[in-house]
Short mmCIF file of C-alpha atoms in Angstrom, two decimals:
data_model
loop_
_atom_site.label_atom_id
_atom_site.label_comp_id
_atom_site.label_asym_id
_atom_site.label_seq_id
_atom_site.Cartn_x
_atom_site.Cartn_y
_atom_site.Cartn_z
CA UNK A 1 -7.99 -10.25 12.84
CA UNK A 2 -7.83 -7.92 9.89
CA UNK A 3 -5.79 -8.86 6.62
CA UNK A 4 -2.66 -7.54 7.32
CA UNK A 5 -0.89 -4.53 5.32
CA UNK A 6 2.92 -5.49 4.94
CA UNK A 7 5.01 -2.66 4.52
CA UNK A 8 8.65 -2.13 5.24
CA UNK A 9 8.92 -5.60 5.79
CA UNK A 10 6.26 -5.38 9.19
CA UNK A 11 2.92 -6.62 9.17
CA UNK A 12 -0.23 -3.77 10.21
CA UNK A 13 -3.74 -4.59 11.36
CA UNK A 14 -6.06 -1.88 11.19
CA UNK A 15 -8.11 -1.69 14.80
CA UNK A 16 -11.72 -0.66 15.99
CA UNK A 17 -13.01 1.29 13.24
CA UNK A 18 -10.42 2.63 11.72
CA UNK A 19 -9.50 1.76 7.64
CA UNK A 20 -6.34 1.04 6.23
CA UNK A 21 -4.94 0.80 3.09
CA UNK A 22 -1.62 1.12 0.77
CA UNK A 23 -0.93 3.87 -1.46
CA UNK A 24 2.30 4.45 -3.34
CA UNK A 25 5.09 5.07 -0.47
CA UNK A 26 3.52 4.12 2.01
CA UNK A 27 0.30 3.67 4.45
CA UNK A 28 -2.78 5.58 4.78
CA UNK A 29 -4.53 4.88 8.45
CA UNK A 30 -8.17 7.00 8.43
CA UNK A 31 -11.86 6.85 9.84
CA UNK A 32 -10.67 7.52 13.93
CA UNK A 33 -14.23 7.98 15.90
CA UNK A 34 -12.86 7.05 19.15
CA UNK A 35 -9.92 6.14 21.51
CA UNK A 36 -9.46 2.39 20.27
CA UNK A 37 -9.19 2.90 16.82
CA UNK A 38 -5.56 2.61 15.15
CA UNK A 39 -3.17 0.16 14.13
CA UNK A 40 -1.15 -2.65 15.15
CA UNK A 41 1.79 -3.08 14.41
CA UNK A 42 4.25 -6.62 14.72
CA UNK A 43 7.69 -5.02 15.07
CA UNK A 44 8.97 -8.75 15.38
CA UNK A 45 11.41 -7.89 18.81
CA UNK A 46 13.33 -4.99 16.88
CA UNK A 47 15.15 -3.31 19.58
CA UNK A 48 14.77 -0.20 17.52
CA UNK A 49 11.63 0.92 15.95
CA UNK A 50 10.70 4.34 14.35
CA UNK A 51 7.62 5.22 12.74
CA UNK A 52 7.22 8.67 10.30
CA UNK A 53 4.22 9.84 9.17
CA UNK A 54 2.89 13.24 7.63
CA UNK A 55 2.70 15.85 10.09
CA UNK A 56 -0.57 16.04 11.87
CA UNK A 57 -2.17 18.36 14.46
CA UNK A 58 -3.38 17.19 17.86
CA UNK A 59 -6.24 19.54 18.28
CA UNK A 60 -8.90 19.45 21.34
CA UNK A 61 -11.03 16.47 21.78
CA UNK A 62 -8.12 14.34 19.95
CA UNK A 63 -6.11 11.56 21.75
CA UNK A 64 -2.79 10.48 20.44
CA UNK A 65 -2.08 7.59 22.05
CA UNK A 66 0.57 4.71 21.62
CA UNK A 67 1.16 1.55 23.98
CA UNK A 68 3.99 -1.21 23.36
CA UNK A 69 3.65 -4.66 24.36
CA UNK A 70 6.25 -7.34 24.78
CA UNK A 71 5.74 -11.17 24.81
CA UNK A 72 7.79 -12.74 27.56
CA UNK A 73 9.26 -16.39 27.90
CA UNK A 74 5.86 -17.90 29.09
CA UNK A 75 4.41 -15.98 26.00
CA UNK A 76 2.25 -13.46 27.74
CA UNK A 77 1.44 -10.64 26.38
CA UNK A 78 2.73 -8.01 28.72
CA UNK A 79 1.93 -3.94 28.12
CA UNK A 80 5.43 -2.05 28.97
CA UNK A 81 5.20 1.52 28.44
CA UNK A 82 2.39 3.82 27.39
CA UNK A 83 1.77 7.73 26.69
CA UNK A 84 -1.03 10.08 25.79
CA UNK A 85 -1.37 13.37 24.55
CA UNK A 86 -4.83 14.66 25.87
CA UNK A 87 -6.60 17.74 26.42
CA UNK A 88 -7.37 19.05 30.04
CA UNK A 89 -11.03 18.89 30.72
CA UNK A 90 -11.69 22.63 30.33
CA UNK A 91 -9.27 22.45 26.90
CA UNK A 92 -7.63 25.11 27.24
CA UNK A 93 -3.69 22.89 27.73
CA UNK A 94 -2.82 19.65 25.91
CA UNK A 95 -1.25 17.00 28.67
CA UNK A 96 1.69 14.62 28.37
CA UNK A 97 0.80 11.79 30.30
CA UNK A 98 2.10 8.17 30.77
CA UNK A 99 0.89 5.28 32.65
CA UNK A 100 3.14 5.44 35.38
CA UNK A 101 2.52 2.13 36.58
CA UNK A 102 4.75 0.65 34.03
CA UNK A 103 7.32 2.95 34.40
CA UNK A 104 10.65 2.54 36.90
CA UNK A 105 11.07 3.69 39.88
CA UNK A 106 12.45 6.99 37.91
CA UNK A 107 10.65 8.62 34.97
CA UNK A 108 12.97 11.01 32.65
CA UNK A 109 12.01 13.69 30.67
CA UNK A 110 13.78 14.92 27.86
CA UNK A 111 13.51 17.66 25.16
CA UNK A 112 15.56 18.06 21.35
CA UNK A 113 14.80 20.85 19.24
CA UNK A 114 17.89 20.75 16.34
CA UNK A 115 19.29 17.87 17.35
CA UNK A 116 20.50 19.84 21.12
CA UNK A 117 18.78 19.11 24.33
CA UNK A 118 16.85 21.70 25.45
CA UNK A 119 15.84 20.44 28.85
CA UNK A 120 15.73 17.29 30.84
CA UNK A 121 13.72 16.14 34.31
CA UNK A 122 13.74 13.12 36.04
CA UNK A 123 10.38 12.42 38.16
CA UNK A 124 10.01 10.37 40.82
CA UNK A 125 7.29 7.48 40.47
CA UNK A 126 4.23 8.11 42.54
CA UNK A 127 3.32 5.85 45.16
CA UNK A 128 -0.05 6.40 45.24
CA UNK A 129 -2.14 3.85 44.05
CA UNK A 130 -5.28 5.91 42.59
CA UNK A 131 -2.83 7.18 40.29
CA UNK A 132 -2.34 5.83 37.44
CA UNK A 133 -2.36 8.20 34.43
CA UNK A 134 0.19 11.06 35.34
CA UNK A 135 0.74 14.28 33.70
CA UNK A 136 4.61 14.86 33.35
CA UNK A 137 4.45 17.83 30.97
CA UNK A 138 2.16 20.88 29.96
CA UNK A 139 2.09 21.52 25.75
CA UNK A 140 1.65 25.29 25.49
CA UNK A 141 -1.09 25.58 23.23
CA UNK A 142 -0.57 29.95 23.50
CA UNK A 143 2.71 29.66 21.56
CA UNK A 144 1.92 27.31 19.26
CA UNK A 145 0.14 24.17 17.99
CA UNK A 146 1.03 20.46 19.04
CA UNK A 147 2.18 18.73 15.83
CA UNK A 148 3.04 15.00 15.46
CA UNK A 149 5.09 13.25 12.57
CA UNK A 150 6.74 10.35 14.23
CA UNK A 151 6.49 7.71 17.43
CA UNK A 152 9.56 5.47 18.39
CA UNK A 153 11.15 2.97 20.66
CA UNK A 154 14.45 1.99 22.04
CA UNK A 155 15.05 -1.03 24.01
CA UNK A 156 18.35 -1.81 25.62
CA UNK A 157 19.32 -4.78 28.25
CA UNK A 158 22.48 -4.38 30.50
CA UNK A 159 23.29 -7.37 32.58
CA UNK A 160 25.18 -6.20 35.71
CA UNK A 161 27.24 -8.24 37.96
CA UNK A 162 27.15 -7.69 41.64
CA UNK A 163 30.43 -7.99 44.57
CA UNK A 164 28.67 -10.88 45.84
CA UNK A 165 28.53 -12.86 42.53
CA UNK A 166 24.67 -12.24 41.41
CA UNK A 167 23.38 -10.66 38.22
CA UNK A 168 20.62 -7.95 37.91
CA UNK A 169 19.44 -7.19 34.51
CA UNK A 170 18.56 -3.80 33.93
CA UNK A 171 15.98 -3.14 30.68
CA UNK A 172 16.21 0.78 29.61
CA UNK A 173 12.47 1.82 27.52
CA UNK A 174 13.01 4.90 25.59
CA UNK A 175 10.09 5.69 23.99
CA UNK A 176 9.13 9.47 22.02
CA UNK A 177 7.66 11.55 19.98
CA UNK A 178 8.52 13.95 17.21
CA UNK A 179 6.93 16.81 15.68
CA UNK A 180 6.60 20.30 17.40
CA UNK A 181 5.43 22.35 19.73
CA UNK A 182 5.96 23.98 22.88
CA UNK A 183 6.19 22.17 26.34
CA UNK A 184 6.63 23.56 30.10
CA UNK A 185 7.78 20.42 32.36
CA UNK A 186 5.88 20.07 35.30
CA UNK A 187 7.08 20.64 38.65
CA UNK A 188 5.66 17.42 40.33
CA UNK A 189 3.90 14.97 38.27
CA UNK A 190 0.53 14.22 39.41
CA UNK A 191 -2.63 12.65 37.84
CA UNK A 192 -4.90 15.90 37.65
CA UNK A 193 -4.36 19.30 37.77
CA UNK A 194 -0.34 19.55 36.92
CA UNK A 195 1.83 22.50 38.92
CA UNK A 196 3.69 24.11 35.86
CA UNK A 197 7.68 23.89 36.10
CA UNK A 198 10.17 26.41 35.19
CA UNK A 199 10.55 27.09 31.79
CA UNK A 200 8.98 26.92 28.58
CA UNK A 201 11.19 25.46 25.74
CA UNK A 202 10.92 24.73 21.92
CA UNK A 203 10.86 20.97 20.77
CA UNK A 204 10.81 18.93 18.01
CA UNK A 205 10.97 15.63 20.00
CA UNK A 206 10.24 14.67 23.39
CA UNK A 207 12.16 11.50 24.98
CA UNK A 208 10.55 9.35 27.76
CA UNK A 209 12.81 6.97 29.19
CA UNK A 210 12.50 4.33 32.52
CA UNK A 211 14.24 1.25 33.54
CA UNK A 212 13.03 -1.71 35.53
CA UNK A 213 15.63 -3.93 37.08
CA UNK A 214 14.95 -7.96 38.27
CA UNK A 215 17.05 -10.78 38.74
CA UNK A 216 18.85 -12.88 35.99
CA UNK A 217 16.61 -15.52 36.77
CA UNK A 218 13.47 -13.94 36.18
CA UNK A 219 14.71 -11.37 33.36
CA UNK A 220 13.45 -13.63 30.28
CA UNK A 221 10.22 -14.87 32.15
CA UNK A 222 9.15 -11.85 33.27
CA UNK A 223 10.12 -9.79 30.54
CA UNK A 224 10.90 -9.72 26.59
CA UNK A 225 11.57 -7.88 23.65
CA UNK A 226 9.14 -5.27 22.09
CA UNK A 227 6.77 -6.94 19.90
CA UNK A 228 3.96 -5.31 19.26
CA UNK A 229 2.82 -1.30 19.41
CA UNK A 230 -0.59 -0.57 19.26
CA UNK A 231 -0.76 3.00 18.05
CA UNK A 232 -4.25 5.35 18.20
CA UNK A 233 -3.81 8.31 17.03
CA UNK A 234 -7.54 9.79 17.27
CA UNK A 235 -6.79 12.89 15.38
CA UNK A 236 -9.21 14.31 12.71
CA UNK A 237 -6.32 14.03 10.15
CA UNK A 238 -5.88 10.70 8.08
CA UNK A 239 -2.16 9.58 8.92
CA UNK A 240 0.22 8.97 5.96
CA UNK A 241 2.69 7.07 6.91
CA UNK A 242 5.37 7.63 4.97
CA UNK A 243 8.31 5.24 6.44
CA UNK A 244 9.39 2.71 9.31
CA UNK A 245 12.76 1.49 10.56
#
């Protein structure tokens, strides 16, 4: 692996053939020619994590992509929670999609713009097996461009005890990000071809949150804190990054 940039106190690789290097304040992450260049970054099992960068546009033929992986008591690595922006195939809407086979049984959508939520949606998970990538909101390119200036986590652990004695533990993935743009939730989520909700609302960050539930005893082997994000931002831009937390 790459020599590692330390900043903030967190160690970043540069990955595929993207460059990295430090500047005063902060990061610069450039030279994106395809879907597996980016950076990783050790968060070292914060149960917060925010990353700000300069504003960039996602314009057609980008993907912004970000994917968090934990490492669980038999020190697997395991991939949690992913999203993509992405263009449809004829480019003419940007896509909000998520793997939705790492999501809960429930998938929530939420929208800030000023600090108030704007809207919110809760999705059911589809059972179908051929899909994987699902589409859970439409950007509206007409009203304005998508921008990006920050990705973040939240991880949260609730142990709950049962009537009958037994403990479930519940672990809550909130995962976002901020910027701006416009964005129509869908009215079913589905892998291709997304049926346009009600509503199109102003945003400045988008919240995806899901929770998976198992037994005490399996909680720390199957699961762990966020330790890793792997972050590929193929955008023509170079991304400053200007602070983490």
């Amino acid at each position: 692996m790459a020599t590692p940039v330390n900043f903030k106190g967190l160690n970043h690789y540069a990955a595929g053939n993207a460059a990295l290097r430090s500047e005063k304040d902060g990061i610069v992450l450039e030279g994106f020619k395809n879907s597996f260049d980016g950076i990783t970054i050790k968060t070292n099992g914060a149960k917060q994590w925010e990353l700000t960068f300069n504003p960039v546009e996602i314009k057609k033929e980008d993907v912004f992509g970000i994917s968090y992986n934990v490492l669980d008591g038999l020190k697997r690595v395991k991939t949690v929670a992913q999203y993509a922006i992405t263009y449809s195939p004829d480019g003419k809407y940007a896509y909000l999609a998520v793997n939705s086979r790492l999501e809960g049984s429930k998938i929530e959508l939420a929208g800030m713009k000023d600090g108030k939520e704007v809207f919110k949606e809760v999705y059911d998970k589809p059972d179908d097996l051929d899909c994987n990538w699902i589409v859970i909101a439409i950007l509206v390119l007409a009203a304005v461009s998508v921008v990006a200036s920050n990705v973040d986590y939240e991880n949260e652990r609730t142990v709950v005890t049962h009537p009958n004695g037994t403990k479930t533990v519940t672990v809550r993935t909130k995962k976002s990000f901020g910027g701006g743009g416009v964005v129509q939730p869908v009215a079913k989520v589905t892998g291709t071809k997304p049926e346009p909700g009600k509503g199109e609302f102003p945003f400045d960050h988008l919240y995806i949150t899901s929770e998976r539930c198992y037994t005490e005893e399996s909680a720390d082997e199957l699961d762990g804190p966020i330790s890793q994000v792997i972050f590929t931002p193929k955008v023509a831009e170079q991304i400053y990054i200007t602070d983490e937390v």
